[in-house]
Amino acid sequence: MTHAEEMLRTYPAGLGDVDRAALVRCIGECLDCSQTCTACADACLSEAGVLGLVKCVRTCLDCADICDATGRVLSRHTGYDANLTRAALHACVTACRSCADECERHAQMHEHCLVCAQACRRCEQACQELISSLG
Amino acid sequence: MTHAEEMLRTYPAGLGDVDRAALVRCIGECLDCSQTCTACADACLSEAGVLGLVKCVRTCLDCADICDATGRVLSRHTGYDANLTRAALHACVTACRSCADECERHAQMHEHCLVCAQACRRCEQACQELISSLG
Amino acid sequence: MTHAEEMLRTYPAGLGDVDRAALVRCIGECLDCSQTCTACADACLSEAGVLGLVKCVRTCLDCADICDATGRVLSRHTGYDANLTRAALHACVTACRSCADECERHAQMHEHCLVCAQACRRCEQACQELISSLG
Amino acid sequence: MTHAEEMLRTYPAGLGDVDRAALVRCIGECLDCSQTCTACADACLSEAGVLGLVKCVRTCLDCADICDATGRVLSRHTGYDANLTRAALHACVTACRSCADECERHAQMHEHCLVCAQACRRCEQACQELISSLG
């Protein structure tokens, strides 16, 4: 059991109607995608062809920041506000999609972009599934 | 001139069609709102009646995280992606509105909530104006 | 293989003398501890006895922020600066120790504090081991 | 009066022996330096000579993250922990110094690096003064 799951298991109040499996998965994907994007931006900076990767660096940095904020919002349940959660998830879907699209352009040349695109797609999907489960 | 303005003035490429005054104002309000919300969450924790303020603490923490991420996204211009900027701004408007609504409920009892609600309303408005200027 | 490991494997330049296993472990513990602390602060807010937990909430929030920043610094390798890495790791050790000490005070009453204290101790140790390996 | 000052003025508990003017200044410099570093990293990405600026981008990103976390820690007063505050401030001094040193190398060529180096030096000094005032 991950710490994220244990924290939900030991939560001292009700979590409402939320799909716990979808929530745990989404928190994990947000953290993972944020770290992968931070690392991919840095890997791009180490490429001789960085001049062709500046849009990729920027999109990775934006995606890292939005995934990070979304993972934090999803980790809080007190005084739950569905509007705020949904808005954060929508921003996260958009950021992950932009970043996956951009990294896929470089995935054949740069394996770190392939790994990053996969992390972004997984996070995008996890956010979509959580949005659907929120009704 | 603030550092945010100086960084736009010295930016080595075009900024596109963005309304610079609206952009500078919005960056400033995001940073300011994030710090004010962090401080308001903490001030609530110091109140004897914290039990009645837990939703306020939570909403302030969420708003701080989303304003922070939005301020970072707005500070980047390379490989500009209007979809991503707009999505971050929409999440920020929602977070600021939720937090202002919640803080206003406690504003007569707790002056820090009044100050925080004002910072959230200013940030909400600055985000709205920047969204409008993006077309 | 985690994404953090894959990003190190596909890094396009040398990583210097760093102990990769210690680095991967430390990045993972920073992210995990940050999320667990964010969740523990929120779980404390849901306790009827929140008035006795305000120091715990605050310390969890500080620890979450410092672990988050440290995990980001550790995810970057270009233009590596050992002083900066070491300074971030020292701050993280201090934050994790403070948070573990505080959560342990409440661990018998609140299982989320027990889980959080364990995450903080693991992160503290991973940071110590990485500091040692940096020489 | 800035919102940071107003939040200290309306804080519902004692702030201990802290030098308020030094605290307010330091919070402001941390936020400002974080934003300036985020913008300078991005400005470097827009330079034709980005290949010679990759260490600068990386150091700016690290400094932005550490200043951000430090500004958050300084915005909390409940259950004050001088060890944790001091550790965050020491990391911030190191990050600001590294970033100022790096940006100064490029300051004659790139005005955004000059502005960023100045923001880093101001933040470094504000952190040093706050450390001194903590005794």
Coordinates of C-alpha atoms in Angstrom, one line a residue:
Chain A
M1 CA 0.0 0.0 0.0
T2 CA 1.4 3.4 -0.9
H3 CA 1.5 6.2 1.6
A4 CA -1.2 8.0 -0.5
E5 CA -3.5 5.0 0.0
E6 CA -2.6 4.8 3.7
M7 CA -3.4 8.4 4.2
L8 CA -6.9 7.9 2.6
R9 CA -7.4 4.8 4.7
T10 CA -6.6 6.7 7.9
Y11 CA -8.5 9.8 7.0
P12 CA -10.6 10.7 10.1
A13 CA -13.7 11.9 8.2
G14 CA -15.8 10.7 5.3
L15 CA -14.5 11.3 1.8
G16 CA -17.9 11.7 0.2
D17 CA -18.8 9.9 -3.0
V18 CA -15.3 10.0 -4.5
D19 CA -14.0 6.9 -6.3
R20 CA -11.0 6.2 -4.0
A21 CA -9.1 4.1 -6.6
A22 CA -9.4 6.8 -9.2
L23 CA -8.3 9.4 -6.6
V24 CA -5.3 7.5 -5.4
R25 CA -4.2 6.8 -9.0
C26 CA -4.6 10.4 -10.0
I27 CA -2.6 11.7 -7.0
G28 CA 0.2 9.3 -7.9
E29 CA 0.2 10.2 -11.6
C30 CA 0.2 14.0 -10.8
L31 CA 3.3 13.6 -8.6
D32 CA 5.0 11.3 -11.1
C33 CA 4.2 13.5 -14.1
S34 CA 5.5 16.6 -12.2
Q35 CA 8.8 14.9 -11.4
T36 CA 9.2 13.4 -14.9
C37 CA 8.5 16.8 -16.6
T38 CA 11.0 18.6 -14.3
A39 CA 13.6 15.9 -15.3
C40 CA 12.7 16.1 -19.0
A41 CA 13.1 19.9 -19.1
D42 CA 16.6 19.4 -17.6
A43 CA 17.5 16.6 -19.9
C44 CA 16.5 18.8 -22.9
L45 CA 18.9 21.4 -21.5
S46 CA 21.7 18.8 -21.7
E47 CA 21.1 18.1 -25.4
A48 CA 23.4 19.6 -28.0
G49 CA 20.3 20.5 -30.0
V50 CA 18.7 22.4 -27.1
L51 CA 17.9 25.3 -29.5
G52 CA 15.2 23.1 -31.1
L53 CA 13.8 22.0 -27.7
V54 CA 13.1 25.4 -26.0
K55 CA 9.3 25.0 -26.5
C56 CA 9.6 21.5 -25.0
V57 CA 11.5 22.8 -21.9
R58 CA 8.9 25.5 -21.4
T59 CA 5.9 23.2 -21.7
C60 CA 7.5 20.6 -19.4
L61 CA 8.1 23.3 -16.7
D62 CA 4.5 24.5 -17.0
C63 CA 3.2 20.9 -16.8
A64 CA 5.4 20.2 -13.8
D65 CA 3.9 23.2 -11.9
I66 CA 0.3 22.5 -12.8
C67 CA 0.6 18.7 -11.9
D68 CA 2.2 19.7 -8.6
A69 CA -0.5 22.1 -7.6
T70 CA -3.2 19.6 -8.7
G71 CA -1.6 16.7 -6.7
R72 CA -1.7 19.0 -3.7
V73 CA -5.4 20.0 -4.2
L74 CA -6.3 16.3 -4.6
S75 CA -4.6 15.5 -1.3
R76 CA -7.0 17.7 0.7
H77 CA -10.5 16.6 1.6
T78 CA -11.6 18.9 4.4
G79 CA -14.3 21.3 3.2
Y80 CA -14.2 19.6 -0.1
D81 CA -15.1 22.0 -3.0
A82 CA -16.0 20.1 -6.3
N83 CA -15.7 23.2 -8.4
L84 CA -12.2 23.9 -7.3
T85 CA -11.1 20.2 -7.8
R86 CA -12.7 20.1 -11.2
A87 CA -11.0 23.4 -12.3
A88 CA -7.6 22.1 -11.2
L89 CA -8.2 18.8 -13.0
H90 CA -9.2 20.5 -16.2
A91 CA -6.0 22.7 -16.2
C92 CA -4.0 19.5 -15.5
V93 CA -5.6 17.7 -18.5
T94 CA -4.7 20.6 -20.7
A95 CA -1.2 20.9 -19.5
C96 CA -0.5 17.1 -19.8
R97 CA -2.0 17.0 -23.3
S98 CA 0.1 20.0 -24.4
C99 CA 3.3 18.5 -22.9
A100 CA 2.6 15.0 -24.3
D101 CA 2.0 16.5 -27.8
E102 CA 5.2 18.5 -27.6
C103 CA 7.3 15.6 -26.2
E104 CA 6.0 13.2 -28.8
R105 CA 7.5 15.4 -31.5
H106 CA 10.9 14.7 -30.1
A107 CA 10.4 11.1 -28.9
Q108 CA 12.2 9.4 -31.7
M109 CA 15.3 11.5 -31.2
H110 CA 15.2 11.8 -27.4
E111 CA 14.2 8.8 -25.3
H112 CA 13.6 11.1 -22.3
C113 CA 10.9 12.8 -24.3
L114 CA 9.3 9.4 -25.0
V115 CA 9.3 8.6 -21.3
C116 CA 7.9 12.0 -20.4
A117 CA 5.1 11.8 -23.1
Q118 CA 4.1 8.5 -21.6
A119 CA 3.9 9.9 -18.1
C120 CA 1.9 12.9 -19.4
R121 CA -0.6 10.6 -21.2
R122 CA -1.1 8.5 -18.0
C123 CA -1.7 11.6 -15.9
E124 CA -4.0 13.1 -18.5
Q125 CA -6.1 9.8 -18.5
A126 CA -6.1 9.6 -14.7
C127 CA -7.4 13.2 -14.5
Q128 CA -10.1 12.5 -17.1
E129 CA -11.2 9.4 -15.2
L130 CA -11.4 11.2 -11.9
I131 CA -13.4 14.1 -13.6
S132 CA -15.8 11.5 -14.9
S133 CA -16.1 9.8 -11.5
L134 CA -16.9 13.2 -9.9
G135 CA -20.1 13.3 -12.0
Chain B
M1 CA 9.4 49.5 -12.1
T2 CA 8.9 46.1 -10.5
H3 CA 11.2 43.2 -11.4
A4 CA 8.3 41.6 -13.2
E5 CA 8.0 44.6 -15.4
E6 CA 11.8 44.8 -16.0
M7 CA 11.8 41.1 -16.9
L8 CA 9.2 41.8 -19.6
R9 CA 11.0 44.9 -20.8
T10 CA 14.3 42.9 -21.2
Y11 CA 12.7 39.8 -22.7
P12 CA 14.8 38.9 -25.8
A13 CA 11.9 37.9 -28.1
G14 CA 8.5 39.1 -29.0
L15 CA 5.6 38.6 -26.5
G16 CA 3.0 38.3 -29.2
D17 CA -0.3 40.2 -28.8
V18 CA -0.5 40.0 -25.0
D19 CA -1.6 43.1 -23.1
R20 CA 1.6 43.7 -21.1
A21 CA -0.1 45.8 -18.4
A22 CA -2.7 43.1 -17.8
L23 CA 0.0 40.4 -17.8
V24 CA 2.3 42.3 -15.3
R25 CA -0.7 43.0 -13.0
C26 CA -1.9 39.4 -13.1
I27 CA 1.6 38.0 -12.3
G28 CA 1.8 40.4 -9.3
E29 CA -1.7 39.5 -8.1
C30 CA -1.0 35.8 -8.3
L31 CA 2.1 36.0 -6.2
D32 CA 0.5 38.4 -3.7
C33 CA -2.7 36.2 -3.4
S34 CA -0.6 33.1 -3.0
Q35 CA 1.4 34.6 -0.1
T36 CA -1.8 36.1 1.5
C37 CA -3.6 32.8 1.4
T38 CA -0.6 31.0 2.9
A39 CA -0.6 33.5 5.7
C40 CA -4.4 33.5 6.2
A41 CA -4.4 29.7 6.5
D42 CA -1.8 30.0 9.2
A43 CA -3.6 32.9 10.9
C44 CA -6.8 30.7 11.1
L45 CA -4.7 28.0 12.8
S46 CA -3.9 30.6 15.5
E47 CA -7.5 31.4 16.2
A48 CA -9.2 29.8 19.3
G49 CA -12.1 29.1 17.0
V50 CA -10.1 27.1 14.5
L51 CA -12.6 24.3 14.6
G52 CA -15.0 26.7 12.7
L53 CA -12.3 27.7 10.2
V54 CA -11.1 24.4 8.8
K55 CA -12.8 24.8 5.5
C56 CA -11.3 28.3 5.3
V57 CA -7.8 26.8 5.9
R58 CA -8.2 24.2 3.3
T59 CA -9.5 26.6 0.6
C60 CA -6.7 29.1 1.4
L61 CA -4.1 26.3 0.9
D62 CA -5.7 25.2 -2.4
C63 CA -5.8 28.8 -3.6
A64 CA -2.2 29.5 -2.6
D65 CA -1.0 26.4 -4.7
I66 CA -3.1 27.3 -7.7
C67 CA -2.1 31.0 -7.7
D68 CA 1.6 30.0 -7.3
A69 CA 1.4 27.6 -10.3
T70 CA -0.5 30.2 -12.4
G71 CA 2.1 33.0 -11.6
R72 CA 4.8 30.6 -12.8
V73 CA 3.0 29.7 -16.0
L74 CA 2.4 33.5 -16.7
S75 CA 6.1 34.2 -16.2
R76 CA 7.1 32.0 -19.2
H77 CA 6.7 33.2 -22.8
T78 CA 8.9 30.9 -24.9
G79 CA 6.8 28.6 -27.0
Y80 CA 3.7 30.3 -25.7
D81 CA 0.6 28.0 -25.6
A82 CA -2.6 30.0 -25.2
N83 CA -4.6 26.9 -24.3
L84 CA -2.4 26.1 -21.4
T85 CA -2.4 29.8 -20.2
R86 CA -6.1 30.0 -20.4
A87 CA -6.6 26.7 -18.5
A88 CA -4.4 27.9 -15.7
L89 CA -6.2 31.2 -15.5
H90 CA -9.6 29.6 -15.4
A91 CA -8.5 27.3 -12.5
C92 CA -7.1 30.4 -10.8
V93 CA -10.4 32.4 -11.2
T94 CA -12.3 29.4 -9.6
A95 CA -9.8 29.1 -6.7
C96 CA -9.8 32.8 -6.0
R97 CA -13.6 33.0 -6.1
S98 CA -14.0 30.0 -3.8
C99 CA -11.4 31.4 -1.3
A100 CA -12.9 34.9 -1.4
D101 CA -16.4 33.5 -0.8
E102 CA -15.2 31.5 2.1
C103 CA -13.0 34.2 3.7
E104 CA -15.8 36.8 3.4
R105 CA -17.9 34.5 5.6
H106 CA -15.4 35.1 8.4
A107 CA -14.4 38.7 7.5
Q108 CA -16.3 40.4 10.3
M109 CA -14.8 38.2 12.9
H110 CA -11.3 37.9 11.6
E111 CA -9.6 40.8 9.9
H112 CA -7.0 38.5 8.2
C113 CA -9.9 36.9 6.4
L114 CA -11.0 40.3 5.2
V115 CA -7.5 41.1 3.9
C116 CA -7.3 37.7 2.2
A117 CA -10.8 38.0 0.6
Q118 CA -9.7 41.3 -0.9
A119 CA -6.4 39.8 -2.3
C120 CA -8.5 36.9 -3.8
R121 CA -11.0 39.3 -5.4
R122 CA -8.1 41.4 -6.9
C123 CA -6.5 38.3 -8.3
E124 CA -9.8 36.9 -9.6
Q125 CA -10.3 40.2 -11.5
A126 CA -6.8 40.4 -12.8
C127 CA -7.1 36.8 -14.2
Q128 CA -10.5 37.6 -15.8
E129 CA -9.0 40.7 -17.4
L130 CA -6.1 38.8 -18.8
I131 CA -8.4 36.1 -20.1
S132 CA -10.4 38.8 -21.9
S133 CA -7.3 40.4 -23.4
L134 CA -6.2 37.0 -24.7
G135 CA -9.3 37.0 -26.9
Chain C
M1 CA 11.5 0.7 -13.2
T2 CA 10.0 4.0 -12.0
H3 CA 9.9 7.1 -14.2
A4 CA 12.5 8.7 -12.0
E5 CA 14.9 5.8 -12.8
E6 CA 14.0 5.9 -16.5
M7 CA 14.7 9.6 -16.6
L8 CA 18.2 9.0 -15.1
R9 CA 18.8 6.1 -17.5
T10 CA 17.9 8.3 -20.6
Y11 CA 19.8 11.4 -19.3
P12 CA 21.8 12.6 -22.3
A13 CA 24.9 13.6 -20.3
G14 CA 27.1 12.3 -17.5
L15 CA 25.7 12.5 -14.0
G16 CA 29.2 12.8 -12.4
D17 CA 30.0 10.8 -9.3
V18 CA 26.6 10.7 -7.8
D19 CA 25.3 7.4 -6.3
R20 CA 22.4 6.8 -8.7
A21 CA 20.5 4.4 -6.3
A22 CA 20.7 7.0 -3.5
L23 CA 19.6 9.7 -5.8
V24 CA 16.6 7.8 -7.2
R25 CA 15.6 6.8 -3.7
C26 CA 15.9 10.3 -2.4
I27 CA 13.8 11.9 -5.2
G28 CA 11.1 9.3 -4.5
E29 CA 11.1 9.9 -0.8
C30 CA 10.9 13.7 -1.2
L31 CA 7.8 13.4 -3.4
D32 CA 6.2 10.8 -1.2
C33 CA 6.9 12.8 2.0
S34 CA 5.6 16.0 0.5
Q35 CA 2.3 14.4 -0.5
T36 CA 2.0 12.5 2.8
C37 CA 2.6 15.8 4.8
T38 CA 0.0 17.7 2.7
A39 CA -2.5 14.9 3.4
C40 CA -1.6 14.7 7.1
A41 CA -2.1 18.5 7.5
D42 CA -5.5 18.1 6.0
A43 CA -6.3 15.0 8.1
C44 CA -5.5 17.0 11.2
L45 CA -7.9 19.7 10.1
S46 CA -10.7 17.0 10.1
E47 CA -10.0 15.9 13.7
A48 CA -12.4 17.2 16.4
G49 CA -9.3 17.9 18.4
V50 CA -7.7 20.2 15.7
L51 CA -7.0 22.8 18.4
G52 CA -4.3 20.5 19.8
L53 CA -2.9 19.8 16.4
V54 CA -2.2 23.3 15.0
K55 CA 1.6 23.0 15.4
C56 CA 1.4 19.7 13.6
V57 CA -0.5 21.2 10.7
R58 CA 2.0 24.0 10.4
T59 CA 5.0 21.7 10.5
C60 CA 3.5 19.3 7.9
L61 CA 2.9 22.3 5.6
D62 CA 6.5 23.5 5.9
C63 CA 7.8 20.0 5.4
A64 CA 5.7 19.5 2.3
D65 CA 7.0 22.7 0.7
I66 CA 10.7 22.0 1.5
C67 CA 10.5 18.3 0.3
D68 CA 8.8 19.5 -2.9
A69 CA 11.5 22.0 -3.6
T70 CA 14.2 19.5 -2.7
G71 CA 12.8 16.8 -5.0
R72 CA 12.8 19.4 -7.9
V73 CA 16.4 20.4 -7.2
L74 CA 17.4 16.7 -7.2
S75 CA 15.7 16.1 -10.5
R76 CA 18.0 18.6 -12.3
H77 CA 21.6 17.7 -13.3
T78 CA 22.7 20.2 -15.9
G79 CA 25.3 22.6 -14.5
Y80 CA 25.3 20.6 -11.3
D81 CA 26.1 22.7 -8.2
A82 CA 27.0 20.6 -5.2
N83 CA 26.7 23.5 -2.7
L84 CA 23.1 24.2 -3.7
T85 CA 22.2 20.5 -3.6
R86 CA 23.7 20.0 -0.2
A87 CA 22.0 23.1 1.1
A88 CA 18.6 21.9 -0.1
L89 CA 19.2 18.4 1.4
H90 CA 20.2 19.9 4.8
A91 CA 17.0 22.0 4.9
C92 CA 15.1 18.9 4.0
V93 CA 16.7 16.8 6.8
T94 CA 15.8 19.5 9.3
A95 CA 12.2 19.8 8.0
C96 CA 11.6 16.0 8.0
R97 CA 13.1 15.6 11.5
S98 CA 10.9 18.4 12.9
C99 CA 7.8 17.0 11.3
A100 CA 8.6 13.4 12.3
D101 CA 9.2 14.6 15.9
E102 CA 5.9 16.5 16.0
C103 CA 3.8 13.7 14.3
E104 CA 5.2 11.1 16.6
R105 CA 3.7 13.0 19.5
H106 CA 0.3 12.4 18.1
A107 CA 0.9 8.9 16.5
Q108 CA -0.9 6.9 19.2
M109 CA -4.0 9.0 18.9
H110 CA -4.0 9.6 15.1
E111 CA -2.9 6.9 12.7
H112 CA -2.4 9.5 9.9
C113 CA 0.3 11.1 12.1
L114 CA 2.0 7.6 12.5
V115 CA 2.1 7.1 8.7
C116 CA 3.3 10.7 8.2
A117 CA 6.1 10.3 10.8
Q118 CA 7.3 7.1 9.0
A119 CA 7.4 8.9 5.7
C120 CA 9.3 11.8 7.2
R121 CA 11.9 9.4 8.8
R122 CA 12.4 7.6 5.5
C123 CA 12.9 10.9 3.7
E124 CA 15.2 12.2 6.4
Q125 CA 17.3 9.0 6.1
A126 CA 17.4 9.1 2.3
C127 CA 18.6 12.7 2.4
Q128 CA 21.3 11.9 4.9
E129 CA 22.5 9.0 2.8
L130 CA 22.6 11.1 -0.3
I131 CA 24.5 13.8 1.6
S132 CA 27.1 11.2 2.7
S133 CA 27.4 9.8 -0.9
L134 CA 28.2 13.4 -2.2
G135 CA 31.3 13.3 0.0
Chain D
M1 CA 1.0 48.7 3.3
T2 CA 1.5 45.5 1.4
H3 CA -0.7 42.5 2.0
A4 CA 2.2 40.7 3.6
E5 CA 2.5 43.6 6.2
E6 CA -1.3 43.6 6.7
M7 CA -1.3 39.9 7.3
L8 CA 1.3 40.3 10.0
R9 CA -0.6 43.3 11.5
T10 CA -3.8 41.2 11.7
Y11 CA -2.1 38.0 13.0
P12 CA -4.2 36.8 15.9
A13 CA -1.3 35.6 18.1
G14 CA 2.1 36.9 19.2
L15 CA 5.0 36.7 16.6
G16 CA 7.7 36.2 19.3
D17 CA 10.9 38.2 19.1
V18 CA 11.1 38.3 15.3
D19 CA 12.1 41.6 13.7
R20 CA 8.9 42.3 11.8
A21 CA 10.5 44.7 9.2
A22 CA 13.2 42.1 8.4
L23 CA 10.5 39.4 8.1
V24 CA 8.3 41.4 5.8
R25 CA 11.2 42.4 3.6
C26 CA 12.4 38.8 3.4
I27 CA 9.0 37.4 2.5
G28 CA 8.8 40.1 -0.3
E29 CA 12.3 39.4 -1.6
C30 CA 11.7 35.6 -1.7
L31 CA 8.5 36.0 -3.8
D32 CA 10.1 38.6 -6.0
C33 CA 13.3 36.6 -6.5
S34 CA 11.3 33.4 -7.3
Q35 CA 9.3 35.2 -10.0
T36 CA 12.4 36.9 -11.5
C37 CA 14.3 33.6 -11.6
T38 CA 11.4 31.8 -13.3
A39 CA 11.3 34.7 -15.9
C40 CA 15.1 34.7 -16.4
A41 CA 15.2 31.0 -17.0
D42 CA 12.6 31.5 -19.7
A43 CA 14.3 34.6 -21.2
C44 CA 17.5 32.5 -21.5
L45 CA 15.5 29.9 -23.4
S46 CA 14.6 32.7 -25.9
E47 CA 18.3 33.6 -26.6
A48 CA 19.9 32.4 -29.8
G49 CA 22.9 31.5 -27.6
V50 CA 20.9 29.3 -25.2
L51 CA 23.5 26.6 -25.5
G52 CA 25.9 28.8 -23.4
L53 CA 23.1 29.5 -20.9
V54 CA 22.0 26.0 -19.8
K55 CA 23.7 26.2 -16.4
C56 CA 22.1 29.6 -15.9
V57 CA 18.6 28.2 -16.7
R58 CA 19.1 25.3 -14.3
T59 CA 20.4 27.6 -11.4
C60 CA 17.5 30.0 -12.0
L61 CA 15.0 27.1 -11.8
D62 CA 16.6 25.8 -8.6
C63 CA 16.7 29.3 -7.0
A64 CA 13.0 29.9 -8.0
D65 CA 11.9 26.7 -6.2
I66 CA 13.9 27.3 -3.0
C67 CA 12.9 31.0 -2.8
D68 CA 9.2 29.9 -3.2
A69 CA 9.4 27.3 -0.4
T70 CA 11.3 29.7 1.8
G71 CA 8.7 32.5 1.3
R72 CA 6.0 30.0 2.3
V73 CA 7.8 28.8 5.4
L74 CA 8.3 32.5 6.4
S75 CA 4.6 33.2 6.0
R76 CA 3.7 30.8 8.8
H77 CA 4.0 31.6 12.5
T78 CA 1.9 29.0 14.4
G79 CA 4.0 26.6 16.2
Y80 CA 7.1 28.5 15.2
D81 CA 10.3 26.3 14.8
A82 CA 13.4 28.4 14.6
N83 CA 15.5 25.4 13.4
L84 CA 13.3 24.9 10.4
T85 CA 13.2 28.6 9.5
R86 CA 16.9 28.9 9.8
A87 CA 17.5 25.8 7.6
A88 CA 15.2 27.2 4.9
L89 CA 16.9 30.6 5.1
H90 CA 20.4 29.0 4.8
A91 CA 19.3 27.0 1.7
C92 CA 17.9 30.2 0.3
V93 CA 21.1 32.2 0.8
T94 CA 23.1 29.5 -1.0
A95 CA 20.6 29.3 -3.9
C96 CA 20.5 33.1 -4.3
R97 CA 24.3 33.3 -4.2
S98 CA 24.8 30.6 -6.8
C99 CA 22.2 32.1 -9.0
A100 CA 23.6 35.7 -8.7
D101 CA 27.1 34.4 -9.4
E102 CA 25.9 32.6 -12.5
C103 CA 23.7 35.5 -13.8
E104 CA 26.5 38.0 -13.2
R105 CA 28.6 36.1 -15.7
H106 CA 26.0 36.8 -18.4
A107 CA 24.9 40.3 -17.2
Q108 CA 26.8 42.3 -19.8
M109 CA 25.4 40.3 -22.7
H110 CA 21.9 39.8 -21.3
E111 CA 20.1 42.5 -19.4
H112 CA 17.6 40.0 -18.0
C113 CA 20.5 38.3 -16.2
L114 CA 21.6 41.6 -14.7
V115 CA 18.1 42.2 -13.4
C116 CA 17.9 38.6 -12.0
A117 CA 21.4 38.9 -10.4
Q118 CA 20.2 42.1 -8.6
A119 CA 17.0 40.3 -7.4
C120 CA 19.1 37.4 -6.1
R121 CA 21.5 39.7 -4.2
R122 CA 18.7 41.5 -2.6
C123 CA 17.1 38.2 -1.5
E124 CA 20.4 36.8 -0.3
Q125 CA 20.9 40.0 1.8
A126 CA 17.3 39.9 3.2
C127 CA 17.8 36.3 4.2
Q128 CA 21.1 37.0 5.9
E129 CA 19.6 39.9 7.8
L130 CA 16.7 37.8 9.0
I131 CA 19.1 35.0 10.1
S132 CA 21.0 37.6 12.1
S133 CA 17.9 39.0 13.7
L134 CA 16.9 35.5 14.8
G135 CA 20.0 35.4 17.0

